[in-house]
Amino acid sequence: MPMVLRVGVAGASGYAGGEVLRLLAQHPGVEIGAVTAYSQVGETLGSVHPHLGSLADRVFVATAPQALAGHDVVILALPHGASGPLAADLPDDVLVIDCGADHRLASSKDWERFYGGDHPGTWTYGLPELITGSSGAEEPLTQRHLIRNSRRIAVPGCNVTAVTLALGPGIASGLLEAQDLVAVLANGPSGAGRALKPHLLASEILGSASPYQVGGVHRHIPEILQNLRAANPDAEPTISFTPTLVPMARGILATVTARLTTTMDDDGPLRDAYTRAYAGERFVTFLPPGQWPSTAATLGANTAHLQLALDRDAKRAVIVAAIDNLVKGTAGAAIQCLNIASGFPEETGLTLNGVAP
């Protein structure tokens, strides 16, 4: 067990930053250092995050390299474009974990197309359960071994986590076609951040469901494709990806379909591939037959729940994944990576238990 680590959180006034602090507050191996913000500098943390009673008297300081100096770990919960310049001023021996998009993509062309501007660079990808070798092996290779030896880690996008976990074993095993993938997601608006946006007002969301970033333009698409190529280097994946805002504060329910590569009499081969791939994963639960994921069951937990079925007439598999976008989709993934890179047991400070109803 490593000694107690001092952790600074940049962008701590937002939803992701607040969730990082909630999880750090129950982590026995860390001491929370600087908490930084932009417009809330000088305000108390309790005035912005009243649910974080144990940290209520802490005061936000300006987001600057000086404020983050002297920390063992820095977690960045900043809008895209803000993490790169700040991280460049932090020492190489500091563990920096970016919850934003700046360092996820390996392709500068993908960055320029979907985000615009200069590519900030590529860090170790922070999805421990990402399959990076054939799931035909007894223990599939995963991204975990790269995280363990890294000091710069990029946490995945929340939608990406749900879709990647839903498709990874099927693509890696060769049982699912990588092309003509379809993903439709129900999303809580907290995934869009805390900034005031008219289309996210309660009066717009309550009693309504509406799609957004439709038609292949969502910024998480290249990241999903990147992950599927990691799972199967022979794959040339394509995906139709449609997120939908629904009136729940947090959570993602991803319904993903894929063509089968071979005729199946039942779902046994697919079920075996998913069971084998996730057998050793503490935070991914492949549910028993007939039990379907729900966002309520993963609320507040660092868990992903999965289930599948065959649509024989359509010759497709249907895989459903549920996560909490602020925990397994963001802050929980950051703490999970902190644990792996720092030598803590992977589950330290994290819970498998949701808070339903």
Tab-separated table of C-alpha atoms in Angstrom:
chain	number	residue	atom	x	y	z
A	1	MET	CA	0.000	0.000	0.000
A	2	PRO	CA	1.517	3.364	-0.994
A	3	MET	CA	1.728	6.201	1.483
A	4	VAL	CA	-1.016	8.822	1.520
A	5	LEU	CA	-1.053	10.775	-1.741
A	6	ARG	CA	-1.848	14.478	-1.982
A	7	VAL	CA	-4.383	15.000	-4.791
A	8	GLY	CA	-5.323	18.298	-6.428
A	9	VAL	CA	-8.501	18.675	-8.488
A	10	ALA	CA	-8.715	21.262	-11.261
A	11	GLY	CA	-12.204	22.238	-12.365
A	12	ALA	CA	-13.641	21.078	-9.052
A	13	SER	CA	-16.759	23.254	-9.294
A	14	GLY	CA	-18.297	21.255	-12.170
A	15	TYR	CA	-20.293	18.050	-12.026
A	16	ALA	CA	-17.326	15.820	-12.893
A	17	GLY	CA	-15.015	17.658	-10.487
A	18	GLY	CA	-17.574	17.438	-7.706
A	19	GLU	CA	-17.964	13.713	-8.285
A	20	VAL	CA	-14.187	13.265	-8.187
A	21	LEU	CA	-14.165	15.013	-4.798
A	22	ARG	CA	-17.037	12.863	-3.500
A	23	LEU	CA	-15.084	9.711	-4.293
A	24	LEU	CA	-11.745	11.062	-3.037
A	25	ALA	CA	-13.365	12.004	0.268
A	26	GLN	CA	-13.973	8.305	0.992
A	27	HIS	CA	-10.574	7.109	-0.269
A	28	PRO	CA	-8.306	6.084	2.641
A	29	GLY	CA	-5.092	6.582	0.686
A	30	VAL	CA	-5.416	10.207	-0.360
A	31	GLU	CA	-5.417	13.695	1.088
A	32	ILE	CA	-7.350	16.284	-0.917
A	33	GLY	CA	-5.173	19.288	-1.714
A	34	ALA	CA	-6.056	22.266	-3.898
A	35	VAL	CA	-9.528	22.522	-5.404
A	36	THR	CA	-9.556	24.941	-8.312
A	37	ALA	CA	-12.200	26.706	-10.367
A	38	TYR	CA	-12.662	29.661	-12.717
A	39	SER	CA	-15.731	31.787	-11.992
A	40	GLN	CA	-16.203	30.407	-8.456
A	41	VAL	CA	-12.744	31.402	-7.162
A	42	GLY	CA	-13.040	32.511	-3.545
A	43	GLU	CA	-16.322	30.719	-2.934
A	44	THR	CA	-16.592	27.814	-0.526
A	45	LEU	CA	-16.987	24.340	-1.877
A	46	GLY	CA	-20.139	23.896	0.194
A	47	SER	CA	-21.837	26.780	-1.586
A	48	VAL	CA	-21.353	25.037	-4.942
A	49	HIS	CA	-21.542	21.368	-3.884
A	50	PRO	CA	-23.744	21.360	-0.763
A	51	HIS	CA	-23.864	17.557	-0.805
A	52	LEU	CA	-20.126	17.410	0.017
A	53	GLY	CA	-20.502	18.260	3.696
A	54	SER	CA	-17.080	16.977	4.742
A	55	LEU	CA	-15.421	19.466	2.360
A	56	ALA	CA	-17.872	22.351	2.739
A	57	ASP	CA	-15.360	24.821	4.220
A	58	ARG	CA	-12.760	24.390	1.478
A	59	VAL	CA	-12.269	27.436	-0.768
A	60	PHE	CA	-11.843	27.351	-4.549
A	61	VAL	CA	-8.586	28.828	-5.839
A	62	ALA	CA	-7.716	29.871	-9.377
A	63	THR	CA	-6.915	27.132	-11.881
A	64	ALA	CA	-3.190	27.664	-12.450
A	65	PRO	CA	-0.008	25.540	-12.357
A	66	GLN	CA	1.113	27.266	-9.140
A	67	ALA	CA	-1.997	26.096	-7.298
A	68	LEU	CA	-1.370	22.507	-8.365
A	69	ALA	CA	2.343	22.430	-7.519
A	70	GLY	CA	3.444	20.017	-4.804
A	71	HIS	CA	0.757	17.405	-5.413
A	72	ASP	CA	1.419	13.723	-6.058
A	73	VAL	CA	-1.667	13.440	-8.259
A	74	VAL	CA	-3.593	16.055	-10.250
A	75	ILE	CA	-7.028	15.253	-11.657
A	76	LEU	CA	-8.219	17.567	-14.427
A	77	ALA	CA	-11.986	18.020	-14.805
A	78	LEU	CA	-11.879	20.792	-17.392
A	79	PRO	CA	-13.595	21.582	-20.708
A	80	HIS	CA	-11.833	20.288	-23.817
A	81	GLY	CA	-8.973	22.503	-24.851
A	82	ALA	CA	-8.122	23.537	-21.280
A	83	SER	CA	-6.279	20.450	-20.024
A	84	GLY	CA	-3.416	20.422	-22.525
A	85	PRO	CA	-1.834	23.800	-21.651
A	86	LEU	CA	-2.223	23.243	-17.901
A	87	ALA	CA	-0.789	19.712	-17.984
A	88	ALA	CA	2.236	20.917	-19.951
A	89	ASP	CA	3.281	22.977	-16.923
A	90	LEU	CA	3.101	20.075	-14.447
A	91	PRO	CA	6.211	17.989	-13.601
A	92	ASP	CA	6.679	14.689	-15.406
A	93	ASP	CA	6.708	12.691	-12.163
A	94	VAL	CA	3.237	13.899	-11.125
A	95	LEU	CA	0.408	11.491	-11.954
A	96	VAL	CA	-1.989	13.540	-14.087
A	97	ILE	CA	-5.422	12.128	-14.912
A	98	ASP	CA	-7.499	14.034	-17.462
A	99	CYS	CA	-11.277	13.606	-17.297
A	100	GLY	CA	-11.661	15.780	-20.403
A	101	ALA	CA	-11.242	14.964	-24.073
A	102	ASP	CA	-7.859	16.549	-24.783
A	103	HIS	CA	-5.679	13.442	-24.665
A	104	ARG	CA	-7.965	10.541	-25.608
A	105	LEU	CA	-7.522	10.344	-29.360
A	106	ALA	CA	-4.481	8.858	-31.050
A	107	SER	CA	-5.288	10.456	-34.410
A	108	SER	CA	-4.627	14.163	-34.876
A	109	LYS	CA	-6.903	14.050	-37.939
A	110	ASP	CA	-9.782	12.778	-35.796
A	111	TRP	CA	-9.115	15.542	-33.281
A	112	GLU	CA	-9.082	18.248	-35.932
A	113	ARG	CA	-12.274	16.935	-37.547
A	114	PHE	CA	-14.362	16.490	-34.393
A	115	TYR	CA	-12.877	19.086	-32.027
A	116	GLY	CA	-10.921	21.547	-34.164
A	117	GLY	CA	-7.580	23.188	-33.468
A	118	ASP	CA	-4.236	21.590	-32.729
A	119	HIS	CA	-4.172	18.107	-31.261
A	120	PRO	CA	-2.917	18.323	-27.629
A	121	GLY	CA	-1.286	14.866	-27.811
A	122	THR	CA	-2.123	11.324	-26.785
A	123	TRP	CA	-1.934	9.908	-23.257
A	124	THR	CA	-2.421	6.373	-21.951
A	125	TYR	CA	-6.073	5.536	-22.416
A	126	GLY	CA	-7.828	5.097	-19.069
A	127	LEU	CA	-10.348	2.303	-19.602
A	128	PRO	CA	-8.855	-0.635	-17.662
A	129	GLU	CA	-11.382	-3.113	-19.084
A	130	LEU	CA	-10.653	-2.216	-22.706
A	131	ILE	CA	-9.772	-5.436	-24.523
A	132	THR	CA	-6.497	-5.050	-26.393
A	133	GLY	CA	-6.027	-8.666	-27.434
A	134	SER	CA	-8.073	-11.658	-28.503
A	135	SER	CA	-10.827	-12.649	-26.104
A	136	GLY	CA	-10.240	-16.211	-27.266
A	137	ALA	CA	-7.409	-16.344	-24.745
A	138	GLU	CA	-8.131	-17.571	-21.212
A	139	GLU	CA	-7.442	-14.097	-19.843
A	140	PRO	CA	-7.896	-11.387	-22.478
A	141	LEU	CA	-5.286	-8.676	-22.614
A	142	THR	CA	-6.604	-5.363	-21.375
A	143	GLN	CA	-5.505	-1.745	-21.134
A	144	ARG	CA	-4.801	-2.196	-17.422
A	145	HIS	CA	-1.127	-3.092	-17.826
A	146	LEU	CA	-0.436	0.178	-19.679
A	147	ILE	CA	-2.238	2.248	-17.041
A	148	ARG	CA	-0.150	0.640	-14.318
A	149	ASN	CA	3.062	2.138	-15.695
A	150	SER	CA	1.805	5.541	-16.788
A	151	ARG	CA	1.990	9.057	-15.317
A	152	ARG	CA	-0.373	10.619	-17.866
A	153	ILE	CA	-3.819	9.035	-18.225
A	154	ALA	CA	-6.834	10.109	-20.305
A	155	VAL	CA	-10.209	9.031	-18.922
A	156	PRO	CA	-12.668	7.893	-21.639
A	157	GLY	CA	-15.830	9.705	-22.635
A	158	CYS	CA	-18.890	8.495	-20.744
A	159	ASN	CA	-20.811	7.362	-23.831
A	160	VAL	CA	-17.657	5.702	-25.104
A	161	THR	CA	-17.342	3.617	-21.952
A	162	ALA	CA	-20.874	2.252	-22.275
A	163	VAL	CA	-20.627	1.440	-25.995
A	164	THR	CA	-17.092	0.027	-25.800
A	165	LEU	CA	-17.960	-2.323	-22.947
A	166	ALA	CA	-21.083	-3.401	-24.841
A	167	LEU	CA	-19.228	-4.244	-28.044
A	168	GLY	CA	-15.669	-5.129	-27.022
A	169	PRO	CA	-15.962	-8.884	-26.369
A	170	GLY	CA	-18.146	-9.458	-29.433
A	171	ILE	CA	-15.773	-7.619	-31.763
A	172	ALA	CA	-12.638	-9.126	-30.197
A	173	SER	CA	-14.007	-12.670	-30.489
A	174	GLY	CA	-15.008	-12.190	-34.123
A	175	LEU	CA	-18.618	-13.129	-33.378
A	176	LEU	CA	-19.924	-9.653	-34.222
A	177	GLU	CA	-19.371	-7.714	-37.425
A	178	ALA	CA	-17.468	-4.497	-36.830
A	179	GLN	CA	-19.304	-2.688	-39.593
A	180	ASP	CA	-22.890	-1.425	-39.551
A	181	LEU	CA	-22.945	-1.046	-35.774
A	182	VAL	CA	-25.864	0.922	-34.349
A	183	ALA	CA	-25.948	2.562	-30.903
A	184	VAL	CA	-28.849	4.535	-29.453
A	185	LEU	CA	-28.334	5.990	-25.995
A	186	ALA	CA	-30.575	7.489	-23.328
A	187	ASN	CA	-28.520	10.117	-21.492
A	188	GLY	CA	-28.946	12.220	-18.379
A	189	PRO	CA	-28.032	15.892	-19.004
A	190	SER	CA	-25.290	15.995	-16.349
A	191	GLY	CA	-23.026	14.558	-19.041
A	192	ALA	CA	-23.142	17.940	-20.774
A	193	GLY	CA	-21.565	19.686	-17.774
A	194	ARG	CA	-22.791	22.354	-15.385
A	195	ALA	CA	-22.666	25.404	-17.653
A	196	LEU	CA	-26.015	27.092	-18.262
A	197	LYS	CA	-27.462	25.917	-21.584
A	198	PRO	CA	-31.083	26.655	-22.556
A	199	HIS	CA	-31.768	23.199	-23.989
A	200	LEU	CA	-30.758	21.627	-20.659
A	201	LEU	CA	-33.106	23.691	-18.491
A	202	ALA	CA	-35.601	21.669	-16.462
A	203	SER	CA	-38.502	23.252	-18.365
A	204	GLU	CA	-37.024	21.906	-21.619
A	205	ILE	CA	-36.075	18.439	-20.340
A	206	LEU	CA	-38.846	17.387	-17.960
A	207	GLY	CA	-41.499	15.351	-19.713
A	208	SER	CA	-39.452	15.229	-22.912
A	209	ALA	CA	-36.832	13.186	-24.738
A	210	SER	CA	-34.806	14.663	-27.578
A	211	PRO	CA	-31.848	13.553	-29.716
A	212	TYR	CA	-28.709	15.621	-30.117
A	213	GLN	CA	-25.606	15.626	-32.330
A	214	VAL	CA	-27.342	13.349	-34.817
A	215	GLY	CA	-25.829	12.065	-38.059
A	216	GLY	CA	-22.264	11.023	-37.309
A	217	VAL	CA	-21.075	14.283	-35.747
A	218	HIS	CA	-20.817	13.367	-32.061
A	219	ARG	CA	-17.286	13.771	-30.714
A	220	HIS	CA	-17.293	10.362	-29.053
A	221	ILE	CA	-17.554	8.494	-32.364
A	222	PRO	CA	-13.823	8.421	-33.255
A	223	GLU	CA	-13.006	7.320	-29.719
A	224	ILE	CA	-15.419	4.388	-29.923
A	225	LEU	CA	-13.942	3.316	-33.262
A	226	GLN	CA	-10.420	3.646	-31.835
A	227	ASN	CA	-11.354	1.283	-29.004
A	228	LEU	CA	-12.926	-1.299	-31.305
A	229	ARG	CA	-9.791	-1.334	-33.461
A	230	ALA	CA	-7.806	-1.976	-30.271
A	231	ALA	CA	-10.072	-4.919	-29.460
A	232	ASN	CA	-9.617	-6.397	-32.933
A	233	PRO	CA	-6.831	-4.966	-35.147
A	234	ASP	CA	-8.420	-6.573	-38.209
A	235	ALA	CA	-11.668	-4.671	-37.695
A	236	GLU	CA	-12.655	-1.693	-39.804
A	237	PRO	CA	-15.585	-0.524	-37.676
A	238	THR	CA	-18.380	1.828	-38.619
A	239	ILE	CA	-21.113	2.994	-36.264
A	240	SER	CA	-24.338	4.962	-36.349
A	241	PHE	CA	-24.408	6.682	-32.961
A	242	THR	CA	-27.417	8.620	-31.647
A	243	PRO	CA	-27.579	9.992	-28.088
A	244	THR	CA	-30.899	11.118	-26.626
A	245	LEU	CA	-31.485	13.420	-23.652
A	246	VAL	CA	-34.008	12.026	-21.195
A	247	PRO	CA	-35.344	13.493	-17.935
A	248	MET	CA	-32.983	11.886	-15.426
A	249	ALA	CA	-30.084	13.815	-13.890
A	250	ARG	CA	-27.473	11.145	-14.523
A	251	GLY	CA	-27.081	7.790	-16.176
A	252	ILE	CA	-26.618	6.219	-19.604
A	253	LEU	CA	-28.565	3.319	-21.068
A	254	ALA	CA	-26.915	2.241	-24.321
A	255	THR	CA	-28.733	-0.113	-26.681
A	256	VAL	CA	-26.294	-1.402	-29.274
A	257	THR	CA	-26.924	-3.770	-32.174
A	258	ALA	CA	-24.472	-5.584	-34.422
A	259	ARG	CA	-24.671	-8.119	-37.232
A	260	LEU	CA	-23.618	-11.675	-36.445
A	261	THR	CA	-20.643	-13.088	-38.339
A	262	THR	CA	-22.140	-16.571	-38.319
A	263	THR	CA	-25.523	-18.230	-37.872
A	264	MET	CA	-26.281	-19.007	-34.221
A	265	ASP	CA	-29.040	-21.283	-32.932
A	266	ASP	CA	-28.910	-19.517	-29.564
A	267	ASP	CA	-26.918	-16.846	-27.759
A	268	GLY	CA	-24.575	-19.370	-26.122
A	269	PRO	CA	-21.384	-18.526	-28.084
A	270	LEU	CA	-21.840	-14.784	-27.527
A	271	ARG	CA	-22.715	-15.245	-23.877
A	272	ASP	CA	-19.590	-17.357	-23.410
A	273	ALA	CA	-17.426	-14.651	-25.022
A	274	TYR	CA	-18.794	-11.929	-22.731
A	275	THR	CA	-18.631	-14.118	-19.637
A	276	ARG	CA	-15.016	-15.013	-20.373
A	277	ALA	CA	-14.012	-11.429	-21.157
A	278	TYR	CA	-15.474	-9.945	-17.974
A	279	ALA	CA	-15.067	-12.847	-15.550
A	280	GLY	CA	-12.229	-11.117	-13.703
A	281	GLU	CA	-13.583	-7.575	-13.909
A	282	ARG	CA	-14.846	-6.231	-10.610
A	283	PHE	CA	-16.681	-3.282	-12.116
A	284	VAL	CA	-18.346	-4.920	-15.126
A	285	THR	CA	-21.285	-7.218	-14.450
A	286	PHE	CA	-22.681	-9.421	-17.201
A	287	LEU	CA	-26.123	-10.080	-15.803
A	288	PRO	CA	-27.833	-13.487	-15.609
A	289	PRO	CA	-30.080	-14.404	-18.552
A	290	GLY	CA	-33.358	-12.502	-18.528
A	291	GLN	CA	-32.174	-9.720	-16.213
A	292	TRP	CA	-31.786	-6.392	-18.024
A	293	PRO	CA	-29.667	-3.386	-17.064
A	294	SER	CA	-31.227	-0.230	-15.655
A	295	THR	CA	-29.659	3.120	-14.897
A	296	ALA	CA	-31.157	3.052	-11.389
A	297	ALA	CA	-29.119	-0.031	-10.509
A	298	THR	CA	-25.819	1.677	-11.338
A	299	LEU	CA	-26.604	5.110	-9.845
A	300	GLY	CA	-23.684	6.263	-7.707
A	301	ALA	CA	-21.668	3.101	-8.377
A	302	ASN	CA	-18.552	2.493	-10.438
A	303	THR	CA	-20.261	-0.340	-12.274
A	304	ALA	CA	-21.383	-1.249	-15.758
A	305	HIS	CA	-24.261	-3.714	-16.160
A	306	LEU	CA	-24.584	-5.633	-19.445
A	307	GLN	CA	-27.053	-8.002	-21.051
A	308	LEU	CA	-27.576	-9.364	-24.575
A	309	ALA	CA	-30.073	-11.131	-26.768
A	310	LEU	CA	-30.249	-12.417	-30.327
A	311	ASP	CA	-32.655	-10.911	-32.836
A	312	ARG	CA	-32.725	-13.928	-35.132
A	313	ASP	CA	-34.955	-12.417	-37.801
A	314	ALA	CA	-32.672	-9.406	-38.152
A	315	LYS	CA	-29.541	-11.586	-37.752
A	316	ARG	CA	-28.243	-9.152	-35.171
A	317	ALA	CA	-27.185	-9.189	-31.541
A	318	VAL	CA	-28.670	-6.634	-29.155
A	319	ILE	CA	-26.448	-5.596	-26.240
A	320	VAL	CA	-27.635	-3.220	-23.538
A	321	ALA	CA	-25.283	-1.428	-21.119
A	322	ALA	CA	-26.089	0.805	-18.157
A	323	ILE	CA	-23.640	3.080	-16.318
A	324	ASP	CA	-23.656	6.193	-14.183
A	325	ASN	CA	-22.066	8.746	-16.510
A	326	LEU	CA	-20.494	10.669	-13.618
A	327	VAL	CA	-19.027	7.608	-11.876
A	328	LYS	CA	-18.004	4.733	-14.157
A	329	GLY	CA	-18.318	7.183	-17.046
A	330	THR	CA	-15.966	9.823	-15.578
A	331	ALA	CA	-14.935	10.321	-11.943
A	332	GLY	CA	-15.012	6.668	-10.922
A	333	ALA	CA	-12.874	5.789	-13.914
A	334	ALA	CA	-10.380	8.468	-12.818
A	335	ILE	CA	-10.156	7.001	-9.301
A	336	GLN	CA	-9.907	3.479	-10.713
A	337	CYS	CA	-6.952	4.601	-12.835
A	338	LEU	CA	-5.387	6.437	-9.882
A	339	ASN	CA	-5.551	3.205	-7.906
A	340	ILE	CA	-3.979	1.111	-10.654
A	341	ALA	CA	-1.185	3.595	-11.368
A	342	SER	CA	-0.443	4.195	-7.660
A	343	GLY	CA	-0.484	0.618	-6.410
A	344	PHE	CA	-3.748	0.713	-4.445
A	345	PRO	CA	-6.240	-2.147	-4.741
A	346	GLU	CA	-8.336	-1.208	-7.763
A	347	GLU	CA	-11.591	-0.930	-5.806
A	348	THR	CA	-10.250	1.477	-3.151
A	349	GLY	CA	-12.660	4.359	-2.576
A	350	LEU	CA	-15.168	2.929	-5.061
A	351	THR	CA	-18.411	1.071	-4.607
A	352	LEU	CA	-20.288	-1.616	-6.511
A	353	ASN	CA	-23.530	-0.657	-4.841
A	354	GLY	CA	-26.034	1.701	-6.430
A	355	VAL	CA	-28.551	3.840	-4.553
A	356	ALA	CA	-31.837	2.743	-6.161
A	357	PRO	CA	-34.666	3.530	-5.870
